Short mmCIF file of C-alpha atoms in Angstrom, two decimals:
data_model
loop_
_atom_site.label_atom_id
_atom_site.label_comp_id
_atom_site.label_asym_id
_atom_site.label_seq_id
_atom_site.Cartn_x
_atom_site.Cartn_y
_atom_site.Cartn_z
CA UNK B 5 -34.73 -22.85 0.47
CA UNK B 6 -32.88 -25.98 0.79
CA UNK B 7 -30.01 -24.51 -1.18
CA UNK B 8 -29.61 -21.31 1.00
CA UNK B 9 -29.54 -23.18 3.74
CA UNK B 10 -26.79 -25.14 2.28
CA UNK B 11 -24.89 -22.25 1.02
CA UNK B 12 -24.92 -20.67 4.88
CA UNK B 13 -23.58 -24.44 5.87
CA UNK B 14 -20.84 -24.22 3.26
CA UNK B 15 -19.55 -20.76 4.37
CA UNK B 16 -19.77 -20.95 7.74
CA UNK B 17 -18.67 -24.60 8.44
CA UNK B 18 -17.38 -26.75 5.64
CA UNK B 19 -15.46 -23.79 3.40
CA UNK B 20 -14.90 -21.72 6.15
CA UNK B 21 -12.89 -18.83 5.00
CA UNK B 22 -10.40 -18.44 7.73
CA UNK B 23 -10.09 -21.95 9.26
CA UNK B 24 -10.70 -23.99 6.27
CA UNK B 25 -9.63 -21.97 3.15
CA UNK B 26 -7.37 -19.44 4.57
CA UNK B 27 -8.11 -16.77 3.07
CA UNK B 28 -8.11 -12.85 3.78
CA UNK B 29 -5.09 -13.12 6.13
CA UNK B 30 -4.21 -9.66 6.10
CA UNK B 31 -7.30 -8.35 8.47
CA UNK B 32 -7.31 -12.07 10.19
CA UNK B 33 -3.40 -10.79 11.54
CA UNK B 34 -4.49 -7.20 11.90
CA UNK B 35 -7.38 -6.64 13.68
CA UNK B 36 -7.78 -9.78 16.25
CA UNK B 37 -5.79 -8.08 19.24
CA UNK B 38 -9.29 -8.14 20.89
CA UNK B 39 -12.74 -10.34 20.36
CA UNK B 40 -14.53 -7.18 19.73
CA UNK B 41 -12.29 -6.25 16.96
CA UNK B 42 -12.82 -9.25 15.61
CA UNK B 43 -16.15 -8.93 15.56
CA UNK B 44 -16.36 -5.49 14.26
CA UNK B 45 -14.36 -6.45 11.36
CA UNK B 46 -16.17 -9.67 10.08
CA UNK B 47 -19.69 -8.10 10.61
CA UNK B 48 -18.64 -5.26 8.58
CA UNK B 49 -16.80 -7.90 6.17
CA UNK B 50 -19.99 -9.44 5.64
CA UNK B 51 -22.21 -6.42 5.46
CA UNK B 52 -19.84 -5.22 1.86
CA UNK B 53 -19.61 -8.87 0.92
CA UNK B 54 -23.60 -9.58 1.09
CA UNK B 55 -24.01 -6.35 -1.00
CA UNK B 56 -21.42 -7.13 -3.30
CA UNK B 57 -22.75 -10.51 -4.03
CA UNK B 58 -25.96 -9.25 -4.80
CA UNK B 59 -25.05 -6.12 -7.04
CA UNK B 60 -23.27 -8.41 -8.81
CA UNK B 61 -25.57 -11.39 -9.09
CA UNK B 62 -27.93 -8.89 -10.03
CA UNK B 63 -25.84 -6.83 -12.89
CA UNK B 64 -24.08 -10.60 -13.96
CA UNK B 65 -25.86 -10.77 -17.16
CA UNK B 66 -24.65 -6.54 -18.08
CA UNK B 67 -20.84 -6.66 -17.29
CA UNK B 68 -19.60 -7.51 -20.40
CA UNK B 69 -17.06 -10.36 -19.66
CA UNK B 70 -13.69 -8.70 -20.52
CA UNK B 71 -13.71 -5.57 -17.88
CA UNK B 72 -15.46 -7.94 -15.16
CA UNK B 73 -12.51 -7.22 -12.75
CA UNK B 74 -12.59 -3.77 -12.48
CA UNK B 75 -16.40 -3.78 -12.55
CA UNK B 76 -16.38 -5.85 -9.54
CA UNK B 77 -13.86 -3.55 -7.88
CA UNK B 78 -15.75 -0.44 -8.21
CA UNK B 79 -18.84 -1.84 -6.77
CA UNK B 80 -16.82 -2.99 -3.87
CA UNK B 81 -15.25 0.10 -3.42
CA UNK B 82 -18.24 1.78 -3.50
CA UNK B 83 -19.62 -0.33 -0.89
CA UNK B 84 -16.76 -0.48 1.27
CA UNK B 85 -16.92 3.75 1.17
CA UNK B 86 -20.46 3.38 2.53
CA UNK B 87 -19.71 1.38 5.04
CA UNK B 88 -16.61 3.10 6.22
CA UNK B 89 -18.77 6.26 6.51
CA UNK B 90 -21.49 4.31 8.37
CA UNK B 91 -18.98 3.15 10.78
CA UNK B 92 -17.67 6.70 11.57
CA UNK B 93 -20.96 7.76 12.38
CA UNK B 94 -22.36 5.09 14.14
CA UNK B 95 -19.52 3.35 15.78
CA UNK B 96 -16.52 5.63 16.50
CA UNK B 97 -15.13 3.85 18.43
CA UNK B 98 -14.62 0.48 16.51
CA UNK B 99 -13.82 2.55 13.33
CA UNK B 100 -10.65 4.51 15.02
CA UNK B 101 -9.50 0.65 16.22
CA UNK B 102 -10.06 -0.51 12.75
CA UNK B 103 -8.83 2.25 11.39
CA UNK B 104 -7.08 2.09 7.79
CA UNK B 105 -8.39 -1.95 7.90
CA UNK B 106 -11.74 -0.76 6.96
CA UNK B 107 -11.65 0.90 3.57
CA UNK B 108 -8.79 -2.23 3.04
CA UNK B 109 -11.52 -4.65 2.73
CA UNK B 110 -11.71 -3.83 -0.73
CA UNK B 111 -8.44 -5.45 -1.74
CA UNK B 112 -10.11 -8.83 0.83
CA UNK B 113 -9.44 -11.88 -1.23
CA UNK B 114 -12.51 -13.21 -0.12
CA UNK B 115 -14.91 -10.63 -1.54
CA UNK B 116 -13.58 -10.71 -5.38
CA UNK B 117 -13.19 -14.20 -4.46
CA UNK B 118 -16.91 -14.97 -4.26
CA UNK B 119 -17.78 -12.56 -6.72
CA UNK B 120 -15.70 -14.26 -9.40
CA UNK B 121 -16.26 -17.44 -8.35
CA UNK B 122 -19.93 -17.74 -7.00
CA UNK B 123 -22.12 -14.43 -7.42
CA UNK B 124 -21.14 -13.54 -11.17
CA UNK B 125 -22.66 -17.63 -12.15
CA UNK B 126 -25.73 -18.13 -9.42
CA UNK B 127 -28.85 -16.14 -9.63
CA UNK B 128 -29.33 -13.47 -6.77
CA UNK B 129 -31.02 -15.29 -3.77
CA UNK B 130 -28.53 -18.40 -3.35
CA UNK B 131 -25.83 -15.64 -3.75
CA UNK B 132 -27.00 -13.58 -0.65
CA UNK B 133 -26.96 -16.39 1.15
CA UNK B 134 -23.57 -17.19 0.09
CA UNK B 135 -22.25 -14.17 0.80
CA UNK B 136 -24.02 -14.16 4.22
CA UNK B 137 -22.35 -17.78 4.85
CA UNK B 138 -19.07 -16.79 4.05
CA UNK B 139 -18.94 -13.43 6.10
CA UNK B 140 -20.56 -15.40 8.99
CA UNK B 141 -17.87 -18.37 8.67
CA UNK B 142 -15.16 -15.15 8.61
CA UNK B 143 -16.91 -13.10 11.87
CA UNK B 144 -16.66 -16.55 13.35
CA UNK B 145 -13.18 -17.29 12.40
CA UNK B 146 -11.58 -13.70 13.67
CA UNK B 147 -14.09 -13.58 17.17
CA UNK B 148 -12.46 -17.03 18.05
CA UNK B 149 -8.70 -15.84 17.00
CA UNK B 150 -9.34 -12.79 18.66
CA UNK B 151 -10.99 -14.59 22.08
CA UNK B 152 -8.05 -16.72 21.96
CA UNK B 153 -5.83 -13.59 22.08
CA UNK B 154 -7.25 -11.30 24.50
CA UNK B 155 -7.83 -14.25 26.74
CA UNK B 156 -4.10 -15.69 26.97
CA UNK B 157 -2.83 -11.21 26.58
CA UNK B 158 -5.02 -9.70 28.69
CA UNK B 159 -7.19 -12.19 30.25
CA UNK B 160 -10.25 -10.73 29.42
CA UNK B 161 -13.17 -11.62 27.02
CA UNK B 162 -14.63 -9.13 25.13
CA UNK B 163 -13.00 -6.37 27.59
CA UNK B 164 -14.48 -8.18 30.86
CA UNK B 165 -11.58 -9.22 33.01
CA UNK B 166 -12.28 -13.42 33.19
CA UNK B 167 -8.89 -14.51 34.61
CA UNK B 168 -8.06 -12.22 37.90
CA UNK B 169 -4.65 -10.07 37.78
CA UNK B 170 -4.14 -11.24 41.70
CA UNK B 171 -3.02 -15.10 40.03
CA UNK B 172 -2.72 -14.59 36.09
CA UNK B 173 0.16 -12.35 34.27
CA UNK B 174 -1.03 -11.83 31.26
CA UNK B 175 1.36 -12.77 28.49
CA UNK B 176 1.20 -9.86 26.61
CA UNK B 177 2.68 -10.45 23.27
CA UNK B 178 -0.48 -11.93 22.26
CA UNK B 179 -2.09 -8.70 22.18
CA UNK B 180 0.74 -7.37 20.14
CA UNK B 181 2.00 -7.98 16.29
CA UNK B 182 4.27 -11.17 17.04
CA UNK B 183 1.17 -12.72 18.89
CA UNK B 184 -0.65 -12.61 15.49
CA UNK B 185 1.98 -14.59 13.69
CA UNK B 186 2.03 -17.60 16.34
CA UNK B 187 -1.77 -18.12 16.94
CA UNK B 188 -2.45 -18.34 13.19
CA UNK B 189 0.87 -20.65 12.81
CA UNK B 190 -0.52 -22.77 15.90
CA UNK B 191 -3.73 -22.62 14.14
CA UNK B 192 -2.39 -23.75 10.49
CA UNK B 193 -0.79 -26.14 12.47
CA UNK B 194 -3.71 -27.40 14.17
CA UNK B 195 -5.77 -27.52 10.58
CA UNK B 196 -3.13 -29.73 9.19
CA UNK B 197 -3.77 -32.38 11.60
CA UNK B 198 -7.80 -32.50 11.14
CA UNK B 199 -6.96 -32.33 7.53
CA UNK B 200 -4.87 -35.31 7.74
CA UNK B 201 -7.54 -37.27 10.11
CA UNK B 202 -10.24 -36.47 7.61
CA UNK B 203 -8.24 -37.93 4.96
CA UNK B 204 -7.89 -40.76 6.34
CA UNK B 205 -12.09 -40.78 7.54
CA UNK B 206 -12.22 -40.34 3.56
CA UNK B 207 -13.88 -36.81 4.03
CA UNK B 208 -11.19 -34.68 2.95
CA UNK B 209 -11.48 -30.64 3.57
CA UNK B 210 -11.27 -28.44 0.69
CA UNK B 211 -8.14 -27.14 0.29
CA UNK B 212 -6.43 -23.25 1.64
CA UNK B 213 -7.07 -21.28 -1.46
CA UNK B 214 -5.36 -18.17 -1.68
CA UNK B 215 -2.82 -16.18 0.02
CA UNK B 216 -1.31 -19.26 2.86
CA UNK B 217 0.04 -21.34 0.63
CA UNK B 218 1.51 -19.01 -2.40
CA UNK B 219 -1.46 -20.32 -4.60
CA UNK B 220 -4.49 -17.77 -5.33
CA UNK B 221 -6.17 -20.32 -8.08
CA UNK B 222 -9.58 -19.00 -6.43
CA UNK B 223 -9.62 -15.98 -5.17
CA UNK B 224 -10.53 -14.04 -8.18
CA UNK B 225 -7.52 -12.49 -9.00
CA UNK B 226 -5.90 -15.67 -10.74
CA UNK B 227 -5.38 -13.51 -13.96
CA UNK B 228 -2.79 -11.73 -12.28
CA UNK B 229 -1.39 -14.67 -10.50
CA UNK B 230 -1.13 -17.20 -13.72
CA UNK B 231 2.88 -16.45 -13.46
CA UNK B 232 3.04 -17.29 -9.76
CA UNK B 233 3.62 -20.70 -9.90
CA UNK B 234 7.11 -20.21 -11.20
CA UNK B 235 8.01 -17.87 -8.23
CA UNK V 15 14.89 17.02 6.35
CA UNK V 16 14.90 15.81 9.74
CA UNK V 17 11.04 15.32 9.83
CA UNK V 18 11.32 13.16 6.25
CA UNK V 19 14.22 11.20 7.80
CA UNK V 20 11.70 10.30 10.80
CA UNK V 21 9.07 9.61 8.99
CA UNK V 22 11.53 7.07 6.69
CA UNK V 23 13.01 5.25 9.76
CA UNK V 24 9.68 4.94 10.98
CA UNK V 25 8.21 3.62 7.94
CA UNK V 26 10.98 1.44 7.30
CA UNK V 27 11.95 -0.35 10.09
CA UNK V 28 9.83 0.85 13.39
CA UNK V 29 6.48 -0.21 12.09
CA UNK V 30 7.33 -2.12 9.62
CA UNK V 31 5.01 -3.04 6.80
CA UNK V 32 4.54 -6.65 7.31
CA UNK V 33 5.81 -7.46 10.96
CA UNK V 34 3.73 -5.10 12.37
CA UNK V 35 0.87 -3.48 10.20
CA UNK V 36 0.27 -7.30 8.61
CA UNK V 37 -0.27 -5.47 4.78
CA UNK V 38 1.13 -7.35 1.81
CA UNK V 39 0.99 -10.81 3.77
CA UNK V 40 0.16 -12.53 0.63
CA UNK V 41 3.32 -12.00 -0.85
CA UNK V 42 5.81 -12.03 1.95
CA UNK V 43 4.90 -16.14 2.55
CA UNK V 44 3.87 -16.78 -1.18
CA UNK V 45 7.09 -15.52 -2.91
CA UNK V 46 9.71 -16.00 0.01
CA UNK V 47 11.04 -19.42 -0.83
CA UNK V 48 13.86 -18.07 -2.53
CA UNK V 49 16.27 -15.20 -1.74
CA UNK V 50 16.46 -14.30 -5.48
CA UNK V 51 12.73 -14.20 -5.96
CA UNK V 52 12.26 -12.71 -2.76
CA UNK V 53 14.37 -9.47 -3.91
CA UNK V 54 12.86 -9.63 -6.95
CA UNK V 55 9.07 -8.84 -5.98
CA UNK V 56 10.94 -6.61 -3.34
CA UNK V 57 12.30 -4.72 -5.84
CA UNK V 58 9.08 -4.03 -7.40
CA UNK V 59 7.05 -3.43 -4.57
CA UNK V 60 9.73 -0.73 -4.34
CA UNK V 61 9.07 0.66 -7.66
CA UNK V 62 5.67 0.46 -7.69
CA UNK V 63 4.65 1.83 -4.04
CA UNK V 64 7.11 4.57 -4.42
CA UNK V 65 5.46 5.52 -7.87
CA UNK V 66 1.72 5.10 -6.65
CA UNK V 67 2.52 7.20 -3.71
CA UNK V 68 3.69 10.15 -5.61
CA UNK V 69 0.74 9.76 -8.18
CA UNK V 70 -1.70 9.44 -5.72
CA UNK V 71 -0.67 12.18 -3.51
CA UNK V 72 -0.99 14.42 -6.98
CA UNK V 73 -4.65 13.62 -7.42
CA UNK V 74 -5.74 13.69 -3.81
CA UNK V 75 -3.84 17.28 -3.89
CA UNK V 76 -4.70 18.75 -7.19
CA UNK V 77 -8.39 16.60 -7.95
CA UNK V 78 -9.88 15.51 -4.80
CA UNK V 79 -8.93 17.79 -2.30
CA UNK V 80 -8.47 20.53 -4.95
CA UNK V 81 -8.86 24.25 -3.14
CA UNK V 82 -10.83 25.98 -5.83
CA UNK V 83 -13.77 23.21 -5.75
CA UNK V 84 -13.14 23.58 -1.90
CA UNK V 85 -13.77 26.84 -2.04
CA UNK V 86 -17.13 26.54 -3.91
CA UNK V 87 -18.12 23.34 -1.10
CA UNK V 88 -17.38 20.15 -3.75
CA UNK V 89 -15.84 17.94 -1.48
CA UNK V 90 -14.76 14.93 -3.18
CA UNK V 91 -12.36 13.21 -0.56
CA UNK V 92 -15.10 10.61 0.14
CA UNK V 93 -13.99 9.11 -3.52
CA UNK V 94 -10.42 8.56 -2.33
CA UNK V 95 -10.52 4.75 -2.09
CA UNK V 96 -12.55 4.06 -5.59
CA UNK V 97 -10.24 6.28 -6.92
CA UNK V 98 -7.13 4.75 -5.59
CA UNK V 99 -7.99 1.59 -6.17
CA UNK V 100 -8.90 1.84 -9.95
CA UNK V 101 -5.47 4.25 -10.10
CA UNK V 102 -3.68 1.83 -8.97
CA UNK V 103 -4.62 -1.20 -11.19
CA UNK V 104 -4.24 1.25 -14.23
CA UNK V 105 -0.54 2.44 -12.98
CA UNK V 106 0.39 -1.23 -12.65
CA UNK V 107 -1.12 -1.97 -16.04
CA UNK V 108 0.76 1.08 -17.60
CA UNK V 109 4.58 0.04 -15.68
CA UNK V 110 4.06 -3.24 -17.06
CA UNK V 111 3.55 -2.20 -20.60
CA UNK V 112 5.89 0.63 -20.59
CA UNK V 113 8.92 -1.47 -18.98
CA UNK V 114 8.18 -4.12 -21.48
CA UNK V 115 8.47 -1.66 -24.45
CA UNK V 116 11.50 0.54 -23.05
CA UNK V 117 13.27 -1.45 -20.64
CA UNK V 118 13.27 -5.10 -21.41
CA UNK V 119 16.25 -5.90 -18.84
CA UNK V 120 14.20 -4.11 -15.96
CA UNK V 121 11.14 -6.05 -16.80
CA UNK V 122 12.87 -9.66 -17.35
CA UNK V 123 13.87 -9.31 -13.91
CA UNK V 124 10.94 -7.28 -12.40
CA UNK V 125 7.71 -8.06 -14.65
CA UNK V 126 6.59 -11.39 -13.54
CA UNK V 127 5.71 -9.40 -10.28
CA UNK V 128 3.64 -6.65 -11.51
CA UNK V 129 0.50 -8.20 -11.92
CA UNK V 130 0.91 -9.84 -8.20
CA UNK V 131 1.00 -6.37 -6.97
CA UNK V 132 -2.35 -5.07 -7.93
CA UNK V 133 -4.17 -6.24 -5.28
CA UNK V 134 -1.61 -6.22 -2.61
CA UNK V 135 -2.72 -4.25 0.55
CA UNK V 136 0.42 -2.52 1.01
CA UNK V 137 0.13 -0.40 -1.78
CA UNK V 138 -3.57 0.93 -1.13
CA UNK V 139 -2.78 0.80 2.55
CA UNK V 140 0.53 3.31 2.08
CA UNK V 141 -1.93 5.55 -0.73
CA UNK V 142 -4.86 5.44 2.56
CA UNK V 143 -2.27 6.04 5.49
CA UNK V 144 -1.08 8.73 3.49
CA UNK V 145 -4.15 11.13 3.60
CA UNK V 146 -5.10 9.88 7.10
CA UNK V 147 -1.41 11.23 8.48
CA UNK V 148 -1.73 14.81 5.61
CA UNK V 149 1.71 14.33 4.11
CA UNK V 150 2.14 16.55 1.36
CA UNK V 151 3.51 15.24 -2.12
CA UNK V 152 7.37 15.07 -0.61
CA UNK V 153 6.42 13.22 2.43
CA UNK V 154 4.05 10.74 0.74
CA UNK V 155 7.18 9.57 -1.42
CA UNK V 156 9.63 9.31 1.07
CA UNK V 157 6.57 7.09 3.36
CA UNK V 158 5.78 5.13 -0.27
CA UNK V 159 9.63 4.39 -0.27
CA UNK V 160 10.56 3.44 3.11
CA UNK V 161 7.18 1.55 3.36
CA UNK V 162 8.56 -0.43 0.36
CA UNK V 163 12.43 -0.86 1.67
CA UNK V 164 10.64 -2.19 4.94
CA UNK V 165 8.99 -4.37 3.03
CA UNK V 166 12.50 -5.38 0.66
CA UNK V 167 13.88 -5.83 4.39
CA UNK V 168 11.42 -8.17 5.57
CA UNK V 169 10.89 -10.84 2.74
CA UNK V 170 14.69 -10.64 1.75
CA UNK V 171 15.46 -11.72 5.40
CA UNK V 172 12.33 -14.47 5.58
CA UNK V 173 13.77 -15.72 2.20
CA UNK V 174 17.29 -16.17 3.75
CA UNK V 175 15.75 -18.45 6.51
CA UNK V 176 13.50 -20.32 4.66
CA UNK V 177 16.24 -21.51 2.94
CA UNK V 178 17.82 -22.71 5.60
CA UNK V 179 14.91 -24.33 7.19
CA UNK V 180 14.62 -26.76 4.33
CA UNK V 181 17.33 -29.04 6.00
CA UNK V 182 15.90 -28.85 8.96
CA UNK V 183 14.06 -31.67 11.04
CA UNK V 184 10.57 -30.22 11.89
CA UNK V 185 7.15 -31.68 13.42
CA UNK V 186 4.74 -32.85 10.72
CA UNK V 187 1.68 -30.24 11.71
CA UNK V 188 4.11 -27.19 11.33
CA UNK V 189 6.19 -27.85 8.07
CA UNK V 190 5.35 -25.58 4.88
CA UNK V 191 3.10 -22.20 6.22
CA UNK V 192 3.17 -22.80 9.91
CA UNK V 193 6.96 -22.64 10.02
CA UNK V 194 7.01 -20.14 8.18
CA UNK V 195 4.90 -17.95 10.41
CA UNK V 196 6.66 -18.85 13.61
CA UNK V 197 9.53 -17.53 11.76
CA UNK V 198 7.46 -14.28 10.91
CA UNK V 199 6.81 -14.23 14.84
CA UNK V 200 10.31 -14.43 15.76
CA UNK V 201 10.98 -11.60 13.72
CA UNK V 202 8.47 -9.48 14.73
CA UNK V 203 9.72 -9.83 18.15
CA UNK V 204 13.07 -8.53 16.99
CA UNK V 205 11.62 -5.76 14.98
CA UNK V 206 9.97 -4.56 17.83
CA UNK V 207 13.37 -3.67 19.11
CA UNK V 208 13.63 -0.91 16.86
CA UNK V 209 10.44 0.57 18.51
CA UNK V 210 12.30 2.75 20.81
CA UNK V 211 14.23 4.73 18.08
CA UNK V 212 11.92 7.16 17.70
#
């Protein structure tokens, strides 16, 4: 038990996969104009990567090692089809506001990420967990970007008006595209700081894998990427 | 014609793939540090997203969405993204082979990038938005390629200021990626300029 509790710690605090490791940007930009987006996307983020992780724990000693890639992508896909249809029955709403992000989790760094890196090695329980941790540690990381943007472009928190119209103008381009860009750059920002203070506590972080900083060593698609580093 | 030259502004340079539907992120600050580079992978997000587009509209018109098994209630639309997905990898797979067989110059300048754009968003995203808006096979191409110029735009610009921003003076917290999206935010502001075009 002790080591699913430590999995859910590393996921959701000390490799957290937006603050910490960066990854998945694409949805992180998207779908934060509002908390409840936010929300909406890492729950159902975690729902495909839970699934994933097990399927694949499960079937890790049957996919023979040279088609492991597209093995893994199939049963994501599959998953993320389920879920998309779930959504558009159950939450109509949240799917049309999601819209094309939804069946786009398939192509998430983080899933094949933890599929390559943790669920095709561990055995099934510690990999549930893991994939629980990590899609946790994500719903966490787009709620707060997505508080932090509805707050300062609407003034609202999850849709309830918090700062009055009468004193506050709400600074709209938060809500919109450009909005995206600058919170996460304040927010890289930010992260470099605490990095370099826990450096020098002797604790460093781990370091952004993927997308951020032109270097996808972990995120499960490095056999594609091996040429990157001359680009 | 008129609708197709709406839909290829609009693609292109209204919403824009990366400054305002955030798809192929990974690229646009991974690969930007150079203007050469930069038009590089441009170039064959071009080729790629233009081809995908047309081969994907073929099998969601003539396989998935297919009138005869229609007709006799086999709906298999529900496949679209498995499909895609695994169509995708394959088509990238077979370019890369192909332009390494037939056209070495093409792929000395353009195959380094192939395998990078497997898994970029933009090119599932433009297959996805595809069926969602129903454009037939003509329309899905001319999307697919002004999706992909947008993109070209976009990093070829970021590329031309990230070069200069080497020789500039900036705080400690925001050199290397946070720079790089303030840069990404400017833009955006200026690309929503375009929004009243159509």
């Amino acid at each position: 038990m002790n080591k699913n509790l430590e999995r859910l710690y590393n996921g959701i605090i000390k490799e957290n996969p937006t603050f910490v490791l960066m990854l998945g940007m694409c949805p992180t930009l998207a779908v934060t104009s509002s908390a409840i987006n936010g929300l909406g996307m890492g729950l159902s983020t975690t729902v495909v990567l839970v699934l994933s992780n097990l399927l694949i724990s499960a079937f890790r000693k049957i996919i023979p090692d040279g088609v492991r890639v597209p093995a893994f992508i199939v049963i994501v896909a599959s998953l993320v089809t389920i879920v998309e249809f779930m959504m558009k029955a159950y939450f109509q709403s949240l799917s049309a506001a999601l819209g094309v992000y939804i069946p786009l989790i398939v192509v998430n760094c983080i899933i094949l990420g933890r599929a390559e890196s943790y669920a095709s090695k561990n055995p099934i329980m510690p990999s549930i967990f893991d994939g629980i941790g990590m899609g946790l540690g994500f719903t966490v990381g787009l709620t707060c970007i997505g508080l932090v943007r509805e707050l300062f472009g609407a003034g609202q928190l999850f849709g309830a008006q918090v700062l009055s119209l009468s004193w506050f103008t709400p600074i709209t381009i938060f809500v919109m595209a450009p909005g995206a860009f600058l919170v996460l750059a304040f927010l890289v920002a930010g992260m470099n700081i605490i990095r370099k203070k826990m450096d020098e506590k002797g604790k460093p972080l781990a370091q952004p894998a993927g997308c951020i900083n032109g270097d996808c060593a972990s995120c499960g698609k490095a056999d594609g990427c091996k040429d990157r580093k001359g680009a | 014609m008129k609708e197709l030259l709406l839909i290829a502004v609009g693609s292109a340079v209204v919403n824009n793939v990366v400054l305002s539907q955030f798809l192929g992120i990974c690229p646009f600050l991974g690969v930007s540090k150079k203007t050469e580079t930069a038009a590089g992978m441009g170039g064959a997000v071009i080729f790629v997203i233009t081809l995908s587009s047309f081969v994907t509209a073929l099998i969601y018109k003539f396989i998935l969405a297919n009138e005869t098994l229609m007709k006799m209630g086999i709906d298999l639309t529900y496949l679209k993204t498995i499909v895609y997905i695994l169509v995708i990898a394959c088509l990238v797979q077979f370019v890369e082979m192909f332009l390494k067989k037939q056209m070495p110059p093409l792929y000395e300048s353009l195959g380094v990038y192939l395998p990078l754009i497997t898994t970029n968003c933009a090119v599932l995203g433009v297959a996805l938005t595809n069926v969602t808006k129903e454009y037939g096979i003509l329309e899905s191409v001319v999307n697919g390629l002004a999706t992909a110029v947008g993109f070209f735009i976009a990093i070829v610009l970021m590329a031309g200021v990230r070069e200069k921003i080497e020789y500039n003076d900036i705080p400690k917290p925001f050199q290397g990626t946070a720079i790089v999206l303030i840069t990404a935010a400017l833009m955006s502001i200026a690309f929503m300029g375009f929004s009243g075009m159509i």
